[in-house]
PDB file of C-alpha atoms in Angstrom:
ATOM      1  CA  MET U   1     -13.367 -24.408   1.589  1.00 31.00           C
ATOM      2  CA  ALA U   2      -9.785 -23.624   2.647  1.00 37.00           C
ATOM      3  CA  ASP U   3      -9.035 -23.203   6.323  1.00 44.00           C
ATOM      4  CA  GLU U   4      -8.750 -19.434   6.693  1.00 46.00           C
ATOM      5  CA  ARG U   5      -6.503 -19.830   9.721  1.00 49.00           C
ATOM      6  CA  ASN U   6      -3.792 -21.385   7.568  1.00 50.00           C
ATOM      7  CA  GLU U   7      -3.859 -18.828   4.780  1.00 76.00           C
ATOM      8  CA  GLY U   8      -1.141 -16.208   4.700  1.00 81.00           C
ATOM      9  CA  PRO U   9      -0.640 -13.056   2.651  1.00 88.00           C
ATOM     10  CA  ASP U  10      -0.214 -13.285  -1.082  1.00 86.00           C
ATOM     11  CA  SER U  11       3.214 -13.200  -2.690  1.00 88.00           C
ATOM     12  CA  THR U  12       3.000  -9.524  -3.651  1.00 89.00           C
ATOM     13  CA  ALA U  13       2.297  -8.482  -0.055  1.00 92.00           C
ATOM     14  CA  VAL U  14       5.251 -10.523   1.175  1.00 94.00           C
ATOM     15  CA  ARG U  15       7.560  -9.113  -1.507  1.00 93.00           C
ATOM     16  CA  THR U  16       6.569  -5.567  -0.578  1.00 95.00           C
ATOM     17  CA  ALA U  17       7.297  -6.223   3.094  1.00 97.00           C
ATOM     18  CA  LEU U  18      10.663  -7.777   2.256  1.00 97.00           C
ATOM     19  CA  TRP U  19      11.675  -4.816   0.093  1.00 97.00           C
ATOM     20  CA  ARG U  20      10.901  -2.478   2.985  1.00 97.00           C
ATOM     21  CA  ALA U  21      13.124  -4.588   5.222  1.00 98.00           C
ATOM     22  CA  LEU U  22      15.830  -4.811   2.576  1.00 97.00           C
ATOM     23  CA  HIS U  23      15.904  -1.018   2.400  1.00 98.00           C
ATOM     24  CA  VAL U  24      16.931  -0.976   6.059  1.00 98.00           C
ATOM     25  CA  GLN U  25      19.393  -3.837   5.763  1.00 96.00           C
ATOM     26  CA  ALA U  26      21.045  -3.161   2.395  1.00 96.00           C
ATOM     27  CA  ASP U  27      20.763   0.591   1.783  1.00 97.00           C
ATOM     28  CA  PRO U  28      22.836   3.067   3.799  1.00 96.00           C
ATOM     29  CA  PRO U  29      21.079   5.645   5.977  1.00 95.00           C
ATOM     30  CA  PRO U  30      19.211   7.887   5.988  1.00 95.00           C
ATOM     31  CA  HIS U  31      16.374   5.434   5.447  1.00 97.00           C
ATOM     32  CA  VAL U  32      13.212   6.740   3.835  1.00 97.00           C
ATOM     33  CA  ILE U  33      11.216   4.437   6.081  1.00 97.00           C
ATOM     34  CA  GLU U  34      12.332   1.907   8.683  1.00 97.00           C
ATOM     35  CA  ASP U  35      10.224  -1.221   8.604  1.00 97.00           C
ATOM     36  CA  GLU U  36      11.467  -4.670   9.524  1.00 97.00           C
ATOM     37  CA  ILE U  37       8.248  -5.636  11.298  1.00 98.00           C
ATOM     38  CA  GLY U  38       6.725  -6.903   8.055  1.00 97.00           C
ATOM     39  CA  LEU U  39       9.707  -9.244   7.729  1.00 97.00           C
ATOM     40  CA  ARG U  40       9.052 -10.530  11.243  1.00 97.00           C
ATOM     41  CA  LEU U  41       5.399 -11.074  10.420  1.00 97.00           C
ATOM     42  CA  ALA U  42       6.279 -13.042   7.288  1.00 95.00           C
ATOM     43  CA  ALA U  43       8.464 -15.385   9.379  1.00 92.00           C
ATOM     44  CA  LEU U  44      10.640 -16.546   6.477  1.00 93.00           C
ATOM     45  CA  ASP U  45      13.817 -18.572   6.823  1.00 91.00           C
ATOM     46  CA  GLU U  46      17.186 -16.843   6.966  1.00 89.00           C
ATOM     47  CA  GLY U  47      17.784 -17.320   3.257  1.00 93.00           C
ATOM     48  CA  TRP U  48      15.156 -14.806   2.150  1.00 96.00           C
ATOM     49  CA  ARG U  49      17.787 -12.353   0.944  1.00 95.00           C
ATOM     50  CA  ARG U  50      19.004 -14.923  -1.587  1.00 94.00           C
ATOM     51  CA  ARG U  51      15.686 -14.797  -3.426  1.00 93.00           C
ATOM     52  CA  PRO U  52      16.125 -13.512  -7.017  1.00 90.00           C
ATOM     53  CA  ASP U  53      13.624 -10.714  -6.345  1.00 89.00           C
ATOM     54  CA  MET U  54      15.725  -9.524  -3.402  1.00 94.00           C
ATOM     55  CA  ASP U  55      18.887  -8.793  -5.375  1.00 92.00           C
ATOM     56  CA  PRO U  56      19.997  -5.470  -3.816  1.00 93.00           C
ATOM     57  CA  ARG U  57      21.219  -3.965  -7.078  1.00 91.00           C
ATOM     58  CA  GLY U  58      18.769  -5.427  -9.565  1.00 87.00           C
ATOM     59  CA  THR U  59      15.668  -4.488  -7.564  1.00 89.00           C
ATOM     60  CA  SER U  60      16.838  -1.141  -6.187  1.00 93.00           C
ATOM     61  CA  GLY U  61      14.399   0.945  -8.237  1.00 92.00           C
ATOM     62  CA  PHE U  62      11.402  -1.157  -7.248  1.00 91.00           C
ATOM     63  CA  ARG U  63      12.505  -1.140  -3.605  1.00 95.00           C
ATOM     64  CA  ALA U  64      12.898   2.626  -3.618  1.00 96.00           C
ATOM     65  CA  ALA U  65       9.451   3.074  -5.179  1.00 95.00           C
ATOM     66  CA  ILE U  66       7.871   0.907  -2.483  1.00 96.00           C
ATOM     67  CA  VAL U  67       9.439   2.812   0.409  1.00 97.00           C
ATOM     68  CA  ALA U  68       8.699   6.174  -1.249  1.00 97.00           C
ATOM     69  CA  ARG U  69       4.986   5.510  -1.538  1.00 96.00           C
ATOM     70  CA  ALA U  70       4.858   4.135   2.026  1.00 97.00           C
ATOM     71  CA  ARG U  71       6.593   7.241   3.353  1.00 97.00           C
ATOM     72  CA  PHE U  72       4.275   9.540   1.418  1.00 98.00           C
ATOM     73  CA  VAL U  73       1.172   7.867   2.816  1.00 98.00           C
ATOM     74  CA  GLU U  74       2.499   8.000   6.356  1.00 98.00           C
ATOM     75  CA  ASP U  75       3.362  11.674   5.991  1.00 98.00           C
ATOM     76  CA  LEU U  76      -0.155  12.280   4.678  1.00 98.00           C
ATOM     77  CA  VAL U  77      -1.748  10.431   7.597  1.00 98.00           C
ATOM     78  CA  ALA U  78       0.357  12.350  10.113  1.00 98.00           C
ATOM     79  CA  GLU U  79      -0.552  15.649   8.440  1.00 98.00           C
ATOM     80  CA  GLN U  80      -4.273  14.891   8.384  1.00 98.00           C
ATOM     81  CA  ALA U  81      -4.244  13.578  11.958  1.00 97.00           C
ATOM     82  CA  GLY U  82      -2.731  16.915  12.956  1.00 97.00           C
ATOM     83  CA  ARG U  83      -5.756  18.588  11.371  1.00 96.00           C
ATOM     84  CA  GLY U  84      -8.166  16.520  13.410  1.00 97.00           C
ATOM     85  CA  VAL U  85      -8.917  13.558  11.120  1.00 98.00           C
ATOM     86  CA  THR U  86      -9.394  10.467  13.294  1.00 98.00           C
ATOM     87  CA  GLN U  87     -10.028   7.619  10.814  1.00 98.00           C
ATOM     88  CA  TYR U  88      -7.519   5.855   8.566  1.00 98.00           C
ATOM     89  CA  VAL U  89      -8.513   3.101   6.138  1.00 98.00           C
ATOM     90  CA  VAL U  90      -6.027   0.828   4.349  1.00 98.00           C
ATOM     91  CA  LEU U  91      -7.518  -0.995   1.352  1.00 96.00           C
ATOM     92  CA  GLY U  92      -5.586  -4.162   0.550  1.00 93.00           C
ATOM     93  CA  ALA U  93      -3.548  -3.865   3.750  1.00 95.00           C
ATOM     94  CA  GLY U  94      -1.407  -6.976   3.345  1.00 93.00           C
ATOM     95  CA  LEU U  95       1.582  -6.683   5.675  1.00 96.00           C
ATOM     96  CA  ASP U  96       1.112  -2.994   6.424  1.00 97.00           C
ATOM     97  CA  THR U  97       2.768  -2.180   9.764  1.00 97.00           C
ATOM     98  CA  PHE U  98       1.909   1.479  10.331  1.00 98.00           C
ATOM     99  CA  ALA U  99      -0.076   0.631  13.463  1.00 97.00           C
ATOM    100  CA  GLN U 100       2.866  -1.230  14.994  1.00 98.00           C
ATOM    101  CA  ARG U 101       5.630   1.191  13.960  1.00 96.00           C
ATOM    102  CA  ARG U 102       3.864   4.501  14.553  1.00 96.00           C
ATOM    103  CA  PRO U 103       1.652   3.994  17.623  1.00 97.00           C
ATOM    104  CA  GLU U 104       2.227   7.605  18.675  1.00 97.00           C
ATOM    105  CA  ILE U 105       0.043   8.577  15.708  1.00 97.00           C
ATOM    106  CA  ALA U 106      -2.038   5.448  15.158  1.00 97.00           C
ATOM    107  CA  SER U 107      -3.287   5.257  18.745  1.00 97.00           C
ATOM    108  CA  HIS U 108      -5.019   8.620  18.263  1.00 97.00           C
ATOM    109  CA  LEU U 109      -6.850   7.271  15.213  1.00 98.00           C
ATOM    110  CA  ARG U 110      -9.148   4.407  14.439  1.00 98.00           C
ATOM    111  CA  VAL U 111      -7.198   2.348  11.904  1.00 98.00           C
ATOM    112  CA  PHE U 112      -9.122  -0.019   9.604  1.00 98.00           C
ATOM    113  CA  GLU U 113      -7.142  -2.573   7.605  1.00 98.00           C
ATOM    114  CA  ILE U 114      -9.155  -4.304   4.871  1.00 97.00           C
ATOM    115  CA  ASP U 115      -8.036  -7.552   3.251  1.00 95.00           C
ATOM    116  CA  GLN U 116      -9.075 -11.111   2.486  1.00 92.00           C
ATOM    117  CA  PRO U 117     -10.393 -13.157   5.453  1.00 93.00           C
ATOM    118  CA  GLY U 118      -7.558 -15.682   5.379  1.00 93.00           C
ATOM    119  CA  THR U 119      -4.923 -12.968   5.345  1.00 93.00           C
ATOM    120  CA  GLN U 120      -6.598 -11.127   8.194  1.00 95.00           C
ATOM    121  CA  ALA U 121      -6.916 -14.254  10.338  1.00 95.00           C
ATOM    122  CA  TRP U 122      -3.260 -15.070   9.735  1.00 96.00           C
ATOM    123  CA  LYS U 123      -2.125 -11.517  10.475  1.00 97.00           C
ATOM    124  CA  ARG U 124      -4.179 -11.358  13.661  1.00 96.00           C
ATOM    125  CA  GLN U 125      -2.503 -14.526  14.908  1.00 96.00           C
ATOM    126  CA  ARG U 126       0.992 -13.319  13.964  1.00 97.00           C
ATOM    127  CA  LEU U 127       0.504  -9.948  15.718  1.00 98.00           C
ATOM    128  CA  ILE U 128      -0.547 -11.774  18.863  1.00 98.00           C
ATOM    129  CA  GLU U 129       2.380 -14.212  18.628  1.00 97.00           C
ATOM    130  CA  LEU U 130       4.868 -11.350  18.240  1.00 97.00           C
ATOM    131  CA  GLY U 131       3.446  -9.501  21.238  1.00 97.00           C
ATOM    132  CA  TYR U 132       1.874  -6.566  19.405  1.00 97.00           C
ATOM    133  CA  GLY U 133      -1.664  -7.669  20.040  1.00 97.00           C
ATOM    134  CA  ILE U 134      -4.725  -6.012  18.498  1.00 97.00           C
ATOM    135  CA  PRO U 135      -5.439  -2.736  20.323  1.00 97.00           C
ATOM    136  CA  ASP U 136      -9.002  -1.467  20.262  1.00 97.00           C
ATOM    137  CA  TRP U 137      -8.118   1.319  17.819  1.00 98.00           C
ATOM    138  CA  LEU U 138      -6.908  -1.225  15.214  1.00 98.00           C
ATOM    139  CA  ARG U 139      -9.646  -3.014  13.290  1.00 98.00           C
ATOM    140  CA  LEU U 140      -8.708  -5.873  10.951  1.00 97.00           C
ATOM    141  CA  VAL U 141     -11.634  -6.000   8.540  1.00 97.00           C
ATOM    142  CA  PRO U 142     -12.006  -9.278   6.599  1.00 94.00           C
ATOM    143  CA  VAL U 143     -13.714  -9.018   3.221  1.00 92.00           C
ATOM    144  CA  ASP U 144     -14.100 -11.920   0.803  1.00 87.00           C
ATOM    145  CA  PHE U 145     -13.625 -10.005  -2.436  1.00 76.00           C
ATOM    146  CA  GLU U 146     -13.602 -13.204  -4.496  1.00 66.00           C
ATOM    147  CA  ALA U 147     -17.107 -14.004  -3.278  1.00 63.00           C
ATOM    148  CA  GLY U 148     -18.329 -10.478  -3.977  1.00 66.00           C
ATOM    149  CA  GLY U 149     -18.015  -9.248  -0.413  1.00 71.00           C
ATOM    150  CA  ASP U 150     -19.086  -5.642   0.214  1.00 88.00           C
ATOM    151  CA  TRP U 151     -16.074  -3.954   1.802  1.00 93.00           C
ATOM    152  CA  TRP U 152     -18.057  -0.794   2.570  1.00 93.00           C
ATOM    153  CA  GLU U 153     -20.631  -2.772   4.521  1.00 93.00           C
ATOM    154  CA  GLN U 154     -17.945  -4.636   6.455  1.00 94.00           C
ATOM    155  CA  LEU U 155     -16.108  -1.376   7.145  1.00 96.00           C
ATOM    156  CA  ALA U 156     -19.213   0.145   8.692  1.00 96.00           C
ATOM    157  CA  ALA U 157     -19.782  -2.997  10.738  1.00 96.00           C
ATOM    158  CA  ALA U 158     -16.239  -2.633  12.117  1.00 97.00           C
ATOM    159  CA  GLY U 159     -17.057   0.822  13.484  1.00 97.00           C
ATOM    160  CA  PHE U 160     -16.187   3.188  10.646  1.00 98.00           C
ATOM    161  CA  ASP U 161     -18.183   6.421  10.832  1.00 97.00           C
ATOM    162  CA  PRO U 162     -19.053   7.637   7.303  1.00 94.00           C
ATOM    163  CA  GLY U 163     -20.091  10.986   8.739  1.00 96.00           C
ATOM    164  CA  ARG U 164     -16.541  11.831   9.814  1.00 98.00           C
ATOM    165  CA  PRO U 165     -13.580  12.526   7.516  1.00 98.00           C
ATOM    166  CA  ALA U 166     -10.972   9.877   6.893  1.00 98.00           C
ATOM    167  CA  VAL U 167      -7.707   9.192   5.115  1.00 98.00           C
ATOM    168  CA  VAL U 168      -7.886   6.220   2.742  1.00 98.00           C
ATOM    169  CA  ALA U 169      -4.810   4.548   1.269  1.00 98.00           C
ATOM    170  CA  CYS U 170      -4.995   2.173  -1.678  1.00 97.00           C
ATOM    171  CA  THR U 171      -1.461   1.386  -2.814  1.00 96.00           C
ATOM    172  CA  GLY U 172      -0.288  -1.394  -5.092  1.00 92.00           C
ATOM    173  CA  VAL U 173      -3.855  -2.522  -5.793  1.00 92.00           C
ATOM    174  CA  THR U 174      -5.368  -0.930  -8.909  1.00 94.00           C
ATOM    175  CA  MET U 175      -3.119  -2.762 -11.369  1.00 91.00           C
ATOM    176  CA  TYR U 176      -4.716  -6.040 -10.231  1.00 90.00           C
ATOM    177  CA  LEU U 177      -8.313  -4.786 -10.581  1.00 91.00           C
ATOM    178  CA  THR U 178     -10.486  -4.201 -13.595  1.00 92.00           C
ATOM    179  CA  LYS U 179     -11.119  -0.561 -14.409  1.00 94.00           C
ATOM    180  CA  ASP U 180     -14.781  -1.084 -13.578  1.00 93.00           C
ATOM    181  CA  ALA U 181     -13.842  -2.294 -10.091  1.00 92.00           C
ATOM    182  CA  THR U 182     -11.598   0.708  -9.530  1.00 95.00           C
ATOM    183  CA  GLU U 183     -14.334   3.040 -10.775  1.00 95.00           C
ATOM    184  CA  ALA U 184     -16.775   1.520  -8.292  1.00 94.00           C
ATOM    185  CA  THR U 185     -14.249   2.021  -5.490  1.00 94.00           C
ATOM    186  CA  LEU U 186     -13.710   5.654  -6.495  1.00 96.00           C
ATOM    187  CA  ARG U 187     -17.454   6.323  -6.555  1.00 96.00           C
ATOM    188  CA  ARG U 188     -17.832   4.839  -3.082  1.00 95.00           C
ATOM    189  CA  LEU U 189     -14.914   6.830  -1.665  1.00 96.00           C
ATOM    190  CA  ALA U 190     -16.081  10.076  -3.268  1.00 97.00           C
ATOM    191  CA  GLY U 191     -19.050   9.838  -0.914  1.00 96.00           C
ATOM    192  CA  LEU U 192     -16.854  10.104   2.173  1.00 97.00           C
ATOM    193  CA  ALA U 193     -17.429  13.006   4.543  1.00 97.00           C
ATOM    194  CA  PRO U 194     -16.044  16.389   3.425  1.00 97.00           C
ATOM    195  CA  GLY U 195     -12.401  16.769   4.356  1.00 96.00           C
ATOM    196  CA  SER U 196     -11.509  13.154   3.496  1.00 98.00           C
ATOM    197  CA  THR U 197      -8.415  12.297   1.449  1.00 98.00           C
ATOM    198  CA  LEU U 198      -7.639   9.355  -0.828  1.00 98.00           C
ATOM    199  CA  ALA U 199      -4.121   8.323  -1.838  1.00 98.00           C
ATOM    200  CA  MET U 200      -4.264   5.721  -4.630  1.00 98.00           C
ATOM    201  CA  THR U 201      -1.387   4.412  -6.714  1.00 97.00           C
ATOM    202  CA  PHE U 202      -1.736   3.401 -10.348  1.00 97.00           C
ATOM    203  CA  MET U 203       0.578   1.928 -12.952  1.00 93.00           C
ATOM    204  CA  LEU U 204       1.429   3.840 -16.089  1.00 94.00           C
ATOM    205  CA  PRO U 205       1.231   2.308 -19.575  1.00 91.00           C
ATOM    206  CA  ALA U 206       4.579   0.981 -20.741  1.00 85.00           C
ATOM    207  CA  ALA U 207       4.823   3.726 -23.364  1.00 85.00           C
ATOM    208  CA  LEU U 208       5.178   6.353 -20.620  1.00 85.00           C
ATOM    209  CA  LEU U 209       8.032   4.604 -18.807  1.00 78.00           C
ATOM    210  CA  ASP U 210      11.750   5.189 -19.101  1.00 78.00           C
ATOM    211  CA  ASP U 211      13.426   2.679 -21.410  1.00 74.00           C
ATOM    212  CA  ALA U 212      15.076   0.685 -18.609  1.00 70.00           C
ATOM    213  CA  ASP U 213      11.911   0.614 -16.515  1.00 71.00           C
ATOM    214  CA  ARG U 214       9.843  -0.423 -19.535  1.00 70.00           C
ATOM    215  CA  LEU U 215      12.037  -3.478 -19.970  1.00 66.00           C
ATOM    216  CA  ALA U 216      11.794  -4.251 -16.248  1.00 66.00           C
ATOM    217  CA  LEU U 217       8.001  -3.997 -16.358  1.00 65.00           C
ATOM    218  CA  GLU U 218       7.784  -6.362 -19.317  1.00 65.00           C
ATOM    219  CA  ALA U 219      10.031  -8.791 -17.460  1.00 62.00           C
ATOM    220  CA  THR U 220       7.844  -8.768 -14.356  1.00 69.00           C
ATOM    221  CA  LYS U 221       4.538  -9.316 -16.176  1.00 64.00           C
ATOM    222  CA  PRO U 222       5.064 -13.089 -16.675  1.00 65.00           C
ATOM    223  CA  GLN U 223       6.129 -13.418 -13.029  1.00 63.00           C
ATOM    224  CA  ALA U 224       2.977 -11.654 -11.861  1.00 61.00           C
ATOM    225  CA  GLN U 225       0.891 -13.883 -14.124  1.00 61.00           C
ATOM    226  CA  ALA U 226       2.563 -17.024 -12.764  1.00 60.00           C
ATOM    227  CA  ALA U 227       1.949 -15.861  -9.187  1.00 60.00           C
ATOM    228  CA  GLY U 228      -1.766 -15.547  -9.888  1.00 61.00           C
ATOM    229  CA  THR U 229      -1.720 -11.745  -9.673  1.00 67.00           C
ATOM    230  CA  PRO U 230      -1.550 -10.570 -13.302  1.00 75.00           C
ATOM    231  CA  PHE U 231      -1.374  -6.881 -14.136  1.00 82.00           C
ATOM    232  CA  ILE U 232      -4.780  -5.967 -15.531  1.00 88.00           C
ATOM    233  CA  SER U 233      -5.104  -2.191 -15.621  1.00 94.00           C
ATOM    234  CA  PHE U 234      -2.842   0.698 -16.559  1.00 94.00           C
ATOM    235  CA  TYR U 235      -3.760   4.389 -16.549  1.00 97.00           C
ATOM    236  CA  THR U 236      -2.362   7.584 -17.957  1.00 97.00           C
ATOM    237  CA  PRO U 237      -2.410  10.372 -15.359  1.00 97.00           C
ATOM    238  CA  GLN U 238      -5.098  12.194 -17.337  1.00 97.00           C
ATOM    239  CA  GLU U 239      -7.319   9.108 -17.374  1.00 98.00           C
ATOM    240  CA  MET U 240      -7.011   8.503 -13.646  1.00 98.00           C
ATOM    241  CA  LEU U 241      -7.717  12.160 -12.838  1.00 98.00           C
ATOM    242  CA  GLY U 242     -10.738  12.067 -15.133  1.00 98.00           C
ATOM    243  CA  ARG U 243     -12.100   8.927 -13.504  1.00 97.00           C
ATOM    244  CA  ALA U 244     -11.713  10.458 -10.039  1.00 98.00           C
ATOM    245  CA  ARG U 245     -13.528  13.637 -11.128  1.00 98.00           C
ATOM    246  CA  ASP U 246     -16.300  11.618 -12.738  1.00 97.00           C
ATOM    247  CA  ALA U 247     -16.640   9.619  -9.531  1.00 97.00           C
ATOM    248  CA  GLY U 248     -17.397  12.820  -7.633  1.00 97.00           C
ATOM    249  CA  PHE U 249     -14.158  13.993  -6.031  1.00 97.00           C
ATOM    250  CA  THR U 250     -14.015  17.777  -5.774  1.00 89.00           C
ATOM    251  CA  ASP U 251     -10.231  18.123  -5.881  1.00 96.00           C
ATOM    252  CA  VAL U 252      -7.857  15.738  -7.648  1.00 98.00           C
ATOM    253  CA  ARG U 253      -4.086  15.850  -8.051  1.00 97.00           C
ATOM    254  CA  HIS U 254      -1.579  13.747  -9.919  1.00 98.00           C
ATOM    255  CA  LEU U 255       1.661  13.095  -8.057  1.00 96.00           C
ATOM    256  CA  ALA U 256       4.340  11.641 -10.305  1.00 93.00           C
ATOM    257  CA  GLY U 257       6.811   9.132  -8.949  1.00 90.00           C
ATOM    258  CA  THR U 258       9.565  11.600  -9.883  1.00 89.00           C
ATOM    259  CA  VAL U 259       8.122  14.040  -7.330  1.00 94.00           C
ATOM    260  CA  LEU U 260       8.506  11.433  -4.585  1.00 95.00           C
ATOM    261  CA  ALA U 261      12.029  10.757  -5.817  1.00 94.00           C
ATOM    262  CA  ASP U 262      12.934  14.419  -5.493  1.00 95.00           C
ATOM    263  CA  ARG U 263      11.237  14.670  -2.110  1.00 96.00           C
ATOM    264  CA  TYR U 264      12.772  11.637  -0.415  1.00 97.00           C
ATOM    265  CA  PHE U 265      15.947  10.773  -2.341  1.00 96.00           C
ATOM    266  CA  ALA U 266      17.415  14.103  -3.475  1.00 93.00           C
ATOM    267  CA  ASP U 267      20.377  14.184  -1.085  1.00 87.00           C
ATOM    268  CA  ARG U 268      21.409  10.547  -1.329  1.00 92.00           C
ATOM    269  CA  THR U 269      24.911   9.724  -2.489  1.00 91.00           C
ATOM    270  CA  ASP U 270      24.313   6.030  -3.253  1.00 93.00           C
ATOM    271  CA  GLY U 271      22.230   6.610  -6.387  1.00 92.00           C
ATOM    272  CA  LEU U 272      19.118   4.990  -4.933  1.00 95.00           C
ATOM    273  CA  ARG U 273      16.082   6.307  -6.822  1.00 94.00           C
ATOM    274  CA  PRO U 274      12.557   4.972  -7.425  1.00 93.00           C
ATOM    275  CA  SER U 275      11.847   3.415 -10.794  1.00 90.00           C
ATOM    276  CA  SER U 276       9.264   5.081 -13.000  1.00 87.00           C
ATOM    277  CA  GLY U 277       5.958   3.398 -13.652  1.00 89.00           C
ATOM    278  CA  GLU U 278       3.818   3.986 -10.577  1.00 93.00           C
ATOM    279  CA  ASP U 279       2.215   7.345  -9.847  1.00 96.00           C
ATOM    280  CA  LEU U 280      -0.251   8.611  -7.258  1.00 97.00           C
ATOM    281  CA  LEU U 281      -3.734  10.015  -7.333  1.00 98.00           C
ATOM    282  CA  VAL U 282      -4.448  12.283  -4.356  1.00 98.00           C
ATOM    283  CA  ALA U 283      -8.136  13.193  -4.177  1.00 98.00           C
ATOM    284  CA  THR U 284     -10.164  15.049  -1.562  1.00 97.00           C
ATOM    285  CA  THR U 285     -13.855  15.409  -0.876  1.00 95.00           C
TER     286      THR U 285
END
């Protein structure tokens, strides 16, 4: 068995964190989100910006999509916290840094970050090394998904109260899961206390993408396969809404990536816009 203490985040989590940092370093203000903490956690050498997947021009659409979805989720959490919701769950947390960047909000919540045990052990150590520590309101919840671990059971053991409403974020995850696995997750989350909200991203079939983005998606598929994280599942908006309704959610909405583009990038003069291909399901109980 691998030593969990030596395992870090997977390549997709690192890439996401680096794109958030690159947005701050390469794109002019105003920044949609400011996050260089993930870069510090990753502790890469100074040449990280020379990576092919960090080309400022070639990856601009992907980078913009990543920061747009992160900003949307944070706005949602802030809005729901203002309405009295006190629990926030991040499924597949990776190098999420909301707790470190937004303590003025996070410290009034109980934040649960769910990920693989090795990733969680590594992240815990890095947060301590960087001086952030693990405050009592932040719970890093290790779940061995590969061994069939029950994330709901582990979440409850970490102090989650299923009788109180929560915000749940699941971004950049469903494309790596089978549709059955996503259905099971939706059914579980539909049983959350009334007043809970789920924000879940999903990838569109290639046929629904813009021509340029369709070519980019096809180009990234072999890279994802080689990294051990192949794209498995794609959904039309109608299919994802239907699956959420069937799971038991009382109110479901489709939020297209173009809506986030208009919301967060409308006044930019540098042409930075999210690529098409990833949309959001927003569902409430």
